[in-house]
Tab-separated table of C-alpha atoms and ligand atoms in Angstrom:
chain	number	residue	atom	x	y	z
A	1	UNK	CA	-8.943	-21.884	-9.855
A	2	UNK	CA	-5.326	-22.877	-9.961
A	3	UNK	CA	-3.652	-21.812	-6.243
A	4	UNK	CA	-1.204	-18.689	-6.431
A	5	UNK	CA	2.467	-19.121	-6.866
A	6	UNK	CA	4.046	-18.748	-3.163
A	7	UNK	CA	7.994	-17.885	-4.227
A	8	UNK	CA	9.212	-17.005	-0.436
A	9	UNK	CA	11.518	-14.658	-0.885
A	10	UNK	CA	11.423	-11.268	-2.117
A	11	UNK	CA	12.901	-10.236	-5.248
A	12	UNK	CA	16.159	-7.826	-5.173
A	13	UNK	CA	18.468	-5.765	-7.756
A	14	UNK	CA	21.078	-9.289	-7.989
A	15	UNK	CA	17.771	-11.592	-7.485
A	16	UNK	CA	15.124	-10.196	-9.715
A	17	UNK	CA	11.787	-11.767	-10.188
A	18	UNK	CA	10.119	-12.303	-13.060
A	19	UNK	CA	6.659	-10.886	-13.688
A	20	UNK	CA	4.103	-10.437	-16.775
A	21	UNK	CA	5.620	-7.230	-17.341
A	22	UNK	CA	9.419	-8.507	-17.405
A	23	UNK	CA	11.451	-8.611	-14.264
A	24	UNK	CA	10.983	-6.921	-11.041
A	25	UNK	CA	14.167	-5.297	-9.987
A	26	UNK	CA	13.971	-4.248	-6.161
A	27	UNK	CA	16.533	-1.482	-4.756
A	28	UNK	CA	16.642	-1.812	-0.809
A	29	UNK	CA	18.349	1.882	-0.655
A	30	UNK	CA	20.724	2.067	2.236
A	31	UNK	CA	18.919	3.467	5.627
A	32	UNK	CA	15.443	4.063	3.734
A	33	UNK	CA	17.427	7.147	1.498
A	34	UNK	CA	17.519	8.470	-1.575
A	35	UNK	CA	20.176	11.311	-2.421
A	36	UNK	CA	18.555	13.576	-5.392
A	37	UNK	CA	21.140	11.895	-7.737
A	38	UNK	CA	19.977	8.335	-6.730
A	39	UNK	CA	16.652	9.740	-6.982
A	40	UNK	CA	16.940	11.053	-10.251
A	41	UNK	CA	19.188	8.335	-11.715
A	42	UNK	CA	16.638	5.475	-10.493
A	43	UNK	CA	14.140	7.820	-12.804
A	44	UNK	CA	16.459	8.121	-15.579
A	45	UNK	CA	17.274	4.200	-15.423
A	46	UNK	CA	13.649	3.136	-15.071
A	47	UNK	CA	12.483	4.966	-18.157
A	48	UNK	CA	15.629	3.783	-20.404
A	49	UNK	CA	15.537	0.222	-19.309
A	50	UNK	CA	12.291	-0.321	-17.694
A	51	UNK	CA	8.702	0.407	-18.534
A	52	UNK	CA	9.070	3.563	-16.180
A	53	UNK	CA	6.644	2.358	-13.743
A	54	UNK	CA	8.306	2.200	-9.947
A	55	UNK	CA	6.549	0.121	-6.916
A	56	UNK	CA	6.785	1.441	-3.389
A	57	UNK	CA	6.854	-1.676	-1.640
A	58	UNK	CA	5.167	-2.764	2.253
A	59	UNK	CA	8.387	-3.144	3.339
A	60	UNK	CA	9.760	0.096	1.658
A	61	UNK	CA	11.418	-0.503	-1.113
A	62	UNK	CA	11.392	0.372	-4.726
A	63	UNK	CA	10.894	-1.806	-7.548
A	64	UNK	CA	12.143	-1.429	-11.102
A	65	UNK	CA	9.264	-3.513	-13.062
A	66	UNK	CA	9.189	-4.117	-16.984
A	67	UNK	CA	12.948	-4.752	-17.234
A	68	UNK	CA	13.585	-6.779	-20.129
A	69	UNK	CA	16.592	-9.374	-19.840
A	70	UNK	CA	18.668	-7.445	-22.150
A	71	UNK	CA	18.149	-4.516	-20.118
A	72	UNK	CA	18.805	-5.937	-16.819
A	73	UNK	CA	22.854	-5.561	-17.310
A	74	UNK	CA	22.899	-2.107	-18.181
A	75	UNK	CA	20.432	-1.154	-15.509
A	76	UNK	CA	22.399	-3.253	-12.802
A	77	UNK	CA	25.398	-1.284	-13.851
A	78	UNK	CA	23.509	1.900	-13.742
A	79	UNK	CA	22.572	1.206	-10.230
A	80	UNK	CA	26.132	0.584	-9.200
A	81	UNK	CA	26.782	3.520	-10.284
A	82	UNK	CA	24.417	5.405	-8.116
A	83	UNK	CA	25.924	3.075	-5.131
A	84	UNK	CA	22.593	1.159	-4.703
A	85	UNK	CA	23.498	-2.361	-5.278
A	86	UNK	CA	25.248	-4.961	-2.946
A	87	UNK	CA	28.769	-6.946	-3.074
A	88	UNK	CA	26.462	-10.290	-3.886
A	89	UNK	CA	23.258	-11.867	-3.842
A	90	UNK	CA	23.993	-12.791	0.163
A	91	UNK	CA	24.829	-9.714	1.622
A	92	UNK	CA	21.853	-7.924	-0.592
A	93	UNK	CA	19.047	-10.809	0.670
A	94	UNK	CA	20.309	-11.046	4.375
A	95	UNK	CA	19.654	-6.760	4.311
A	96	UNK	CA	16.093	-7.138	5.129
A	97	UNK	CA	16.000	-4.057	6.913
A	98	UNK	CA	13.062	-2.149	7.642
A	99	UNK	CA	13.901	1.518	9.198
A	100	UNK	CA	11.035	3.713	10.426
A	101	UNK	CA	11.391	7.033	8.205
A	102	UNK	CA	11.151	9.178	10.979
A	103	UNK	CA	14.784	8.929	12.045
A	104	UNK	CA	17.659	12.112	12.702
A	105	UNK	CA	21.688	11.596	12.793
A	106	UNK	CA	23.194	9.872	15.583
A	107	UNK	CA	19.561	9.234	17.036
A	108	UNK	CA	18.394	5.488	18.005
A	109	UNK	CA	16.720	4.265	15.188
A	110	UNK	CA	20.178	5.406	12.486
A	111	UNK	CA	22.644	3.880	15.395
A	112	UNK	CA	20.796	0.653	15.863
A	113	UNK	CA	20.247	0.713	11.524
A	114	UNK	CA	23.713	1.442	10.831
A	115	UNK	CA	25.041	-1.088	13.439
A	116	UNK	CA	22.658	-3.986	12.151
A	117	UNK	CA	23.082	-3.231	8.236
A	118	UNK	CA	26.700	-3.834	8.711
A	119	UNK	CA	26.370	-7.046	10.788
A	120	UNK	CA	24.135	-8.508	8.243
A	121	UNK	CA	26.950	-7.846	6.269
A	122	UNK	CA	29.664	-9.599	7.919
A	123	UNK	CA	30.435	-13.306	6.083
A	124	UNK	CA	29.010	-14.681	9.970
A	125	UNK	CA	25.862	-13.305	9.697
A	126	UNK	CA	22.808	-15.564	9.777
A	127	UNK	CA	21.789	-17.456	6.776
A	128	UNK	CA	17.944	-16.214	6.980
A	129	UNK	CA	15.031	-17.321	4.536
A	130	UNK	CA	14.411	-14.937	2.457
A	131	UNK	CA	11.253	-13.317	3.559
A	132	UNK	CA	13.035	-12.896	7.140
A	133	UNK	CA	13.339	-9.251	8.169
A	134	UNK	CA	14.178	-6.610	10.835
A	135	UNK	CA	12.665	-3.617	11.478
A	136	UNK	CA	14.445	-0.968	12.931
A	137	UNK	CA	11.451	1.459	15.042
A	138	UNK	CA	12.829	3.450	18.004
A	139	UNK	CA	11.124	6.305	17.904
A	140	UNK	CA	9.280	7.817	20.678
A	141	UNK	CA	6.471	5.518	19.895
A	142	UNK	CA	6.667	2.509	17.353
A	143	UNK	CA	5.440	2.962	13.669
A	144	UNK	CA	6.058	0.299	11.987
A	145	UNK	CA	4.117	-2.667	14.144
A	146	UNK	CA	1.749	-3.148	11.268
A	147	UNK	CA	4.870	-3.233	8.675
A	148	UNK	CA	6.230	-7.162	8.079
A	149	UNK	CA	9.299	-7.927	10.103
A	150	UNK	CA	10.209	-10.891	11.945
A	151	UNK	CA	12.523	-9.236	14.602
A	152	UNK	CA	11.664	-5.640	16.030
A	153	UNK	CA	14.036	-3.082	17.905
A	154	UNK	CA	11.796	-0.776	19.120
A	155	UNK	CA	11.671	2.125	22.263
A	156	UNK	CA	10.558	0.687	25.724
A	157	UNK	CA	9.648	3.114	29.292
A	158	UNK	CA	13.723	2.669	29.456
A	159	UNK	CA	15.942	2.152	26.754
A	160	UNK	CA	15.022	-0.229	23.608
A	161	UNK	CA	13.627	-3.770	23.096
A	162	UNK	CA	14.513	-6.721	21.031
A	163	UNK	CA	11.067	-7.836	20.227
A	164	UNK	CA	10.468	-11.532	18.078
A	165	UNK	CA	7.412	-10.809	16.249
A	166	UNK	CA	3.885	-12.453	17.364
A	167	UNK	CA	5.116	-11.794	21.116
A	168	UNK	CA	3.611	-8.403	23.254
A	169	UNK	CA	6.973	-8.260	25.106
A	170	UNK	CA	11.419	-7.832	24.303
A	171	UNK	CA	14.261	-8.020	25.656
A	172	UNK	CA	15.480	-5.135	27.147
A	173	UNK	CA	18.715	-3.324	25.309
A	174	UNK	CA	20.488	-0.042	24.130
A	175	UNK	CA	21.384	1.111	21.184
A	176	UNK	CA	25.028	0.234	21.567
A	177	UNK	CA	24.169	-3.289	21.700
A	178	UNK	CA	20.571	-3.856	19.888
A	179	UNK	CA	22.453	-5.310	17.040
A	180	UNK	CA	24.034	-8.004	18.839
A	181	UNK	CA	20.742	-8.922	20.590
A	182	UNK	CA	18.828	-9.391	17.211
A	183	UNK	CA	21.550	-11.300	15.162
A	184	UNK	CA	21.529	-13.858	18.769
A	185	UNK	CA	17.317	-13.964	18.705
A	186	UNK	CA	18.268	-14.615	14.814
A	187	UNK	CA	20.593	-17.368	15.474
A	188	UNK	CA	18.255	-19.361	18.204
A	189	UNK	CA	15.705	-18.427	15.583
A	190	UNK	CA	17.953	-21.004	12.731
A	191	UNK	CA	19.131	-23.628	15.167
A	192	UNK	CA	15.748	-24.479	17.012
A	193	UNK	CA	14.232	-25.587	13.915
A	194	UNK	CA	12.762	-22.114	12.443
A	195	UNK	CA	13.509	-22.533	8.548
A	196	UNK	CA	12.655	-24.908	6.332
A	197	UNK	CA	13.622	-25.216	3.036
A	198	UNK	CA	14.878	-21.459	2.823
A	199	UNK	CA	11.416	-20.320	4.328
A	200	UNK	CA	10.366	-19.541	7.957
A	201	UNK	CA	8.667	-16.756	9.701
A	202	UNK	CA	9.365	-15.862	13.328
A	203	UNK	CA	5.443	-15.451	14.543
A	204	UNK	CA	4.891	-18.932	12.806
A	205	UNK	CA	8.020	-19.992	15.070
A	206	UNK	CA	6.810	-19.173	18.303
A	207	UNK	CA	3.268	-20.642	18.224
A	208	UNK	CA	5.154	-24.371	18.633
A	209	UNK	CA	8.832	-22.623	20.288
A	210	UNK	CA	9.745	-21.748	23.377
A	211	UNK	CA	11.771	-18.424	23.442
A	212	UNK	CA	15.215	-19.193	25.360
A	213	UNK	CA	14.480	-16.175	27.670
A	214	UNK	CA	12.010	-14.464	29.505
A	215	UNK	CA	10.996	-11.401	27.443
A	216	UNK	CA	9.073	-8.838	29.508
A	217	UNK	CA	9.691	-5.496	28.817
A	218	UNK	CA	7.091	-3.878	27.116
A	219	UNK	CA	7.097	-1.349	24.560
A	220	UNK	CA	5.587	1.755	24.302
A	221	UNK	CA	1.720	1.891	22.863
A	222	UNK	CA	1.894	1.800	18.968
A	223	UNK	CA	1.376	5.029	16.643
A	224	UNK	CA	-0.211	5.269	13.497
A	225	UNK	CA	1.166	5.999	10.885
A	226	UNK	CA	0.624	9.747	9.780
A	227	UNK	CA	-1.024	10.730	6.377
A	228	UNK	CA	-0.142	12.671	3.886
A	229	UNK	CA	0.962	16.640	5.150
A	230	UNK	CA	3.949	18.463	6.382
A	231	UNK	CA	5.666	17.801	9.614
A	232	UNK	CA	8.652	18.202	11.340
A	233	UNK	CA	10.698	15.585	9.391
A	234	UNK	CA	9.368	17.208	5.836
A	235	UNK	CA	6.609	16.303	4.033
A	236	UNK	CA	5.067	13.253	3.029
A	237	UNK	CA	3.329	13.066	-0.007
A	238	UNK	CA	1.370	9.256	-0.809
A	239	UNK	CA	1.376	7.339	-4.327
A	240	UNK	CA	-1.527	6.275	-6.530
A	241	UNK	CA	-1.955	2.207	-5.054
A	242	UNK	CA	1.631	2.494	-4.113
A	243	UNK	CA	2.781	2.957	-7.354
A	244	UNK	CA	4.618	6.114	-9.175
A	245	UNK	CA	6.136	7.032	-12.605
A	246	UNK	CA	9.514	7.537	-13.076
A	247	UNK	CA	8.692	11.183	-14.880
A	248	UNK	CA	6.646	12.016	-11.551
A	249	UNK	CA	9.986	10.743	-9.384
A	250	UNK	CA	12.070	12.614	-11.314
A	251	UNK	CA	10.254	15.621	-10.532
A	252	UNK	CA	10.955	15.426	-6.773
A	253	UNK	CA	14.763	15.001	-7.238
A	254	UNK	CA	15.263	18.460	-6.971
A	255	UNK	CA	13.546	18.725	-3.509
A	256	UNK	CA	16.112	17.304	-1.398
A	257	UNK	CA	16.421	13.627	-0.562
A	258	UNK	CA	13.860	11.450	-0.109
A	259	UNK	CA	13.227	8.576	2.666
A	260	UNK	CA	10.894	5.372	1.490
A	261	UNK	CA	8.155	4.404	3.826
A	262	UNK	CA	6.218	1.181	3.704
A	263	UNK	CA	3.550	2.834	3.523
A	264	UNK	CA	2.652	3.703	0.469
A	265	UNK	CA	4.180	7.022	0.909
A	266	UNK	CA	7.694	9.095	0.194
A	267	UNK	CA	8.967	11.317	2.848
A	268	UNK	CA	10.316	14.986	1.386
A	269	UNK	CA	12.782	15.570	3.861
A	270	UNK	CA	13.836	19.212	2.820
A	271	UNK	CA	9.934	19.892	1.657
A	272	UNK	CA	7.980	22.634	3.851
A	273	UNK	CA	5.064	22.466	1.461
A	274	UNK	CA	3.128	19.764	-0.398
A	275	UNK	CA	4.201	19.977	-4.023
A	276	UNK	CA	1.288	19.897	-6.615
A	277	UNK	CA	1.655	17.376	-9.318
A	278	UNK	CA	-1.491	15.598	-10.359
A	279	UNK	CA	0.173	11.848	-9.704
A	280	UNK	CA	0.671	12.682	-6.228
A	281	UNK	CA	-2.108	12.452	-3.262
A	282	UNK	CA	-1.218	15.016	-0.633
A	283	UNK	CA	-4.947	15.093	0.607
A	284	UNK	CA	-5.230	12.107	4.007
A	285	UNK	CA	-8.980	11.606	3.159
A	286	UNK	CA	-8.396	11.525	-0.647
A	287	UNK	CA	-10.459	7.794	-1.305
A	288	UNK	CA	-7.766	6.053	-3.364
A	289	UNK	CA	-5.823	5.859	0.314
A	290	UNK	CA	-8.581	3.732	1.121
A	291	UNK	CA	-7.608	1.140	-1.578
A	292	UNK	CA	-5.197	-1.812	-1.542
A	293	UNK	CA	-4.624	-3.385	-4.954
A	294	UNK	CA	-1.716	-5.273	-6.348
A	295	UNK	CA	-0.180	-5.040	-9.754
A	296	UNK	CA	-3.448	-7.627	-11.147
A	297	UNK	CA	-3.374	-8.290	-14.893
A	298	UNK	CA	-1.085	-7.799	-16.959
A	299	UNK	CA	1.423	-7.044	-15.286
A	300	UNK	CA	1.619	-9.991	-12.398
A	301	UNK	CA	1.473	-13.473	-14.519
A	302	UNK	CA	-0.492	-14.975	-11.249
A	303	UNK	CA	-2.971	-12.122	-11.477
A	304	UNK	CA	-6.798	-13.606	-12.854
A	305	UNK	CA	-7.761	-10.103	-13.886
A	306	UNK	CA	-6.815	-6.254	-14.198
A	307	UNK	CA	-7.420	-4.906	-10.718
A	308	UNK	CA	-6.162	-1.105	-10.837
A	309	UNK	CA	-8.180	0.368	-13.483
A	310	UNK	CA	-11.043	-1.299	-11.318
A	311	UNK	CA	-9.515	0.484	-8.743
A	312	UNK	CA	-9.052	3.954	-9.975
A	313	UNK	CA	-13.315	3.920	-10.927
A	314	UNK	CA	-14.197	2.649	-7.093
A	315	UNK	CA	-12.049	5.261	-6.080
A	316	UNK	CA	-14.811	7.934	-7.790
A	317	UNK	CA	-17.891	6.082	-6.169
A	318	UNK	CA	-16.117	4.879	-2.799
A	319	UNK	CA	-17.126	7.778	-0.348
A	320	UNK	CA	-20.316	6.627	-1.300
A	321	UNK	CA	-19.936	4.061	1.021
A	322	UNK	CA	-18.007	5.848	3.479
A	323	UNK	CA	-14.592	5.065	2.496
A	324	UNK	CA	-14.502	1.742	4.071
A	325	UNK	CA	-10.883	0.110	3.686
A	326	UNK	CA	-11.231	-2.217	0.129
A	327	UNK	CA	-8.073	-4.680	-1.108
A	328	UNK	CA	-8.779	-5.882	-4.452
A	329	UNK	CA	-6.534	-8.946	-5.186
A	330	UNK	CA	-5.530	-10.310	-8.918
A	331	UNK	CA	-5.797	-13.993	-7.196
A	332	UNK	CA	-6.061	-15.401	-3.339
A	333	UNK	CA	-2.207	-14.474	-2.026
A	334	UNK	CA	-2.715	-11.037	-1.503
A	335	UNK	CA	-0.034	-9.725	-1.773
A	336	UNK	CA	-1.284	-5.606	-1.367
A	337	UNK	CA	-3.080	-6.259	1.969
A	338	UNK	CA	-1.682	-9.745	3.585
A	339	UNK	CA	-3.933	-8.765	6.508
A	340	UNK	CA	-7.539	-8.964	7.073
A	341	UNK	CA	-9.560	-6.148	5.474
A	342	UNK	CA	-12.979	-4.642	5.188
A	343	UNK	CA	-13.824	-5.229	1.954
A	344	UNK	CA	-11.789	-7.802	-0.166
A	345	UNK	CA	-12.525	-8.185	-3.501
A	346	UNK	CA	-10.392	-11.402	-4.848
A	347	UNK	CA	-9.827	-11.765	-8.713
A	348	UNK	CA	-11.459	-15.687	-9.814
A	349	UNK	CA	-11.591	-14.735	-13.680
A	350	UNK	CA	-11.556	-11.924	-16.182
A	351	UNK	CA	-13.121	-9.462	-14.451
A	352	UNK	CA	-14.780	-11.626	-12.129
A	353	UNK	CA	-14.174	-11.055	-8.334
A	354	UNK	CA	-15.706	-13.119	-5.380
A	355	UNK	CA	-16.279	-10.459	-1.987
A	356	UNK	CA	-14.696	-11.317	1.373
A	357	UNK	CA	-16.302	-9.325	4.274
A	358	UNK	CA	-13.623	-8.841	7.479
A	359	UNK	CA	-10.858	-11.063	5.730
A	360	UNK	CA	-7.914	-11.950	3.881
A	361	UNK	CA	-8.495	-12.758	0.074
A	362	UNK	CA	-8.241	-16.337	0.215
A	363	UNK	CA	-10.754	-16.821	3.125
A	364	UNK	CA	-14.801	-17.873	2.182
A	365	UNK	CA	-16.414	-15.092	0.068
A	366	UNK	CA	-20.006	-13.674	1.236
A	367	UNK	CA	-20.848	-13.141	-2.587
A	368	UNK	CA	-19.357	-14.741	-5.809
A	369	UNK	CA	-18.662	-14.208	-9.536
A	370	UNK	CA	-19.324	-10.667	-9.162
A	371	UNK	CA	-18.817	-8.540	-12.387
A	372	UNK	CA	-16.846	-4.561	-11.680
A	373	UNK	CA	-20.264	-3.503	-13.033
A	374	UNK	CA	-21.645	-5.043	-9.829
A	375	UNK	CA	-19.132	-3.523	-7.944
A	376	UNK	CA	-19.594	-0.400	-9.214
A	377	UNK	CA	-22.950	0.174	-8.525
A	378	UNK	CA	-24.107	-2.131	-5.985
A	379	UNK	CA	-23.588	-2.057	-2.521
A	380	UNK	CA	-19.805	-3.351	-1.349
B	1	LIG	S1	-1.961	-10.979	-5.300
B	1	LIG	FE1	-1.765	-9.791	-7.181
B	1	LIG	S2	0.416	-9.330	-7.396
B	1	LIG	FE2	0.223	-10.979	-5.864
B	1	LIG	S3	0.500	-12.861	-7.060
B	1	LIG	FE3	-1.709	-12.467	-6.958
B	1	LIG	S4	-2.184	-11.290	-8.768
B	1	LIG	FE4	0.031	-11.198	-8.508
């Protein structure tokens, strides 16, 4: 088995990536938003240009896939138009922003957002590898610890932190100046040695790095993150294996606009009720919330066999087993579920999967070669 492609960076609108389906186009909408119009013109775009399939993304984003090169100019223009693309390939790759959905005017998390989107903007601003990012959390407790970011501004007994990811503790800070404290961690970050090459993760950082400061404030105990239902900031309503068609978006244009999550879910700000459409899980113990699967075959080039198809049948026979968490990977990255799982079933041929128990999809498999038949009907 030939070893997955690691690109390290993510793909954007000006820096697409190229897939089995044709390129990936990813829209990092300003503050986490859609407007109906963006919302609706991202829909109309997809389906003119792309193959009308639209990836909600772990660090919540949405991808364009099935673009064909022809189409990419038109579509790039198209998204101009809606004002979702960046001056350049720079300021779009540096804006690695990650804002819990949660957020109201003039609160924390938008100040701290706002301030930090534009100084990632500014020609000074840090030259970061690519899969860098910040995640903006102060809410009244943090929701977005299991999300990948590199530097964290999250709520502490007092104010906010600037926390480096891998470390329990932050600096202390305020909203007024949260900005300026993670574009300084990002700085020592670049000149102690922390990318190489264009790549570089903070956690990987600080297991051989010192941090210049003591950072001891500690933030308040993690939430998770909520399930599909109404709430006080609308309602949010969870796509099939993160994934949605650009008919189904199109359909939720008209109910106000729409915040991205990275969790495999769309937030309905204006929504007091679930709405019914069949693509749509609005149930928290429906099964398929219980599956991880990436794009697989044919769509990923990397990917050793279809995986969502696979998916969509476990999801019928899964509460069988209790609805244990299961990633099923096209190949050993992983991209769907980087972290350890329950039940990882990792693509090593057409329709052959080897089954981690309590890991990531490259680690050693308890059973091999295992056909979906297998799967299916014997015991995960
Ligand atoms: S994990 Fe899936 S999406 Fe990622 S490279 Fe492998 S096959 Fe492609």
């Amino acid at each position: 088995m030939t070893a997955p492609k690691i690109y390290g960076w993510c793909p954007g609108a000006l820096r697409p990536m190229v897939s089995g389906d044709g390129l990936v186009v990813r829209i990092r909408a300003p503050l986490g938003r859609l407007k109906p119009d963006q919302t609706a013109g991202i829909a109309a775009l997809s389906l003119r240009h792309g193959n009308g399939l639209i990836d909600l993304s772990a660090r919540a984003n949405l991808q364009l896939r099935g673009i064909q090169k022809a189409e990419y100019a038109p579509l790039i223009n198209g998204l101009k138009r809606l004002g979702l693309i960046d001056a350049d390939i720079r300021r779009e790759s540096r804006r690695n922003l990650m804002i819990a959905p949660f957020w109201r005017r003039q609160d924390d998390t938008y100040r701290v957002a706002r301030s930090l989107a534009q100084a990632l903007a500014r020609p000074d601003a840090p030259d970061l590898p690519g899969k860098f990012g910040f995640a903006v959390d102060c809410g009244p407790a943090p929701v977005l610890c299991a999300s990948p970011a590199d530097i964290r501004i999250e709520r502490a007994a007092t104010g906010l932190i600037c926390r480096a990811d891998g470390m329990e503790m932050g600096l202390q800070t305020d909203a007024g100046s949260a900005a300026q404290v993670a574009l300084d961690l990002a700085d020592w970050f670049l000149k102690t040695g922390g990318a190489r090459a264009g790549r570089g993760r903070m956690a990987q950082h600080l297991a051989t790095t010192a941090l210049p400061k003591r950072h001891d404030i500690p933030r308040l105990a993690a939430a998770t993150p909520p399930g599909p239902g109404v709430g006080t900031h609308g309602a949010l309503v969870a796509l099939e294996f993160g994934q949605i068609h650009a008919q189904t978006l199109a359909a939720l244009a008209p109910l106000g606009p729409i915040r991205l999550t990275p969790w495999r879910m769309l937030l309905l700000e204006q929504a007091h009720r679930l709405p019914a459409h069949p693509q749509l899980i609005t149930h928290p113990h429906d099964p398929r919330l219980s599956i991880s699967v990436c794009t697989g075959a044919p769509g990923c080039k990397q990917s050793l066999s279809e995986t969502r198809a696979l998916a969509r049948k476990l999801a019928g026979v899964l509460p069988r087993y209790a609805s244990r968490p299961v990633h099923i990977s096209g190949c050993a990255k992983g991209c769907a579920h980087p972290q350890p799982c329950a039940v990882t079933l990792t693509a090593t041929g057409p329709d052959r999967f080897d089954l981690i128990r309590n890991g990531r999809a490259a680690d050693a498999p308890a059973r091999t070669g295992l056909h979906p038949h297998d799967i299916l009907n014997g015991e995960l």
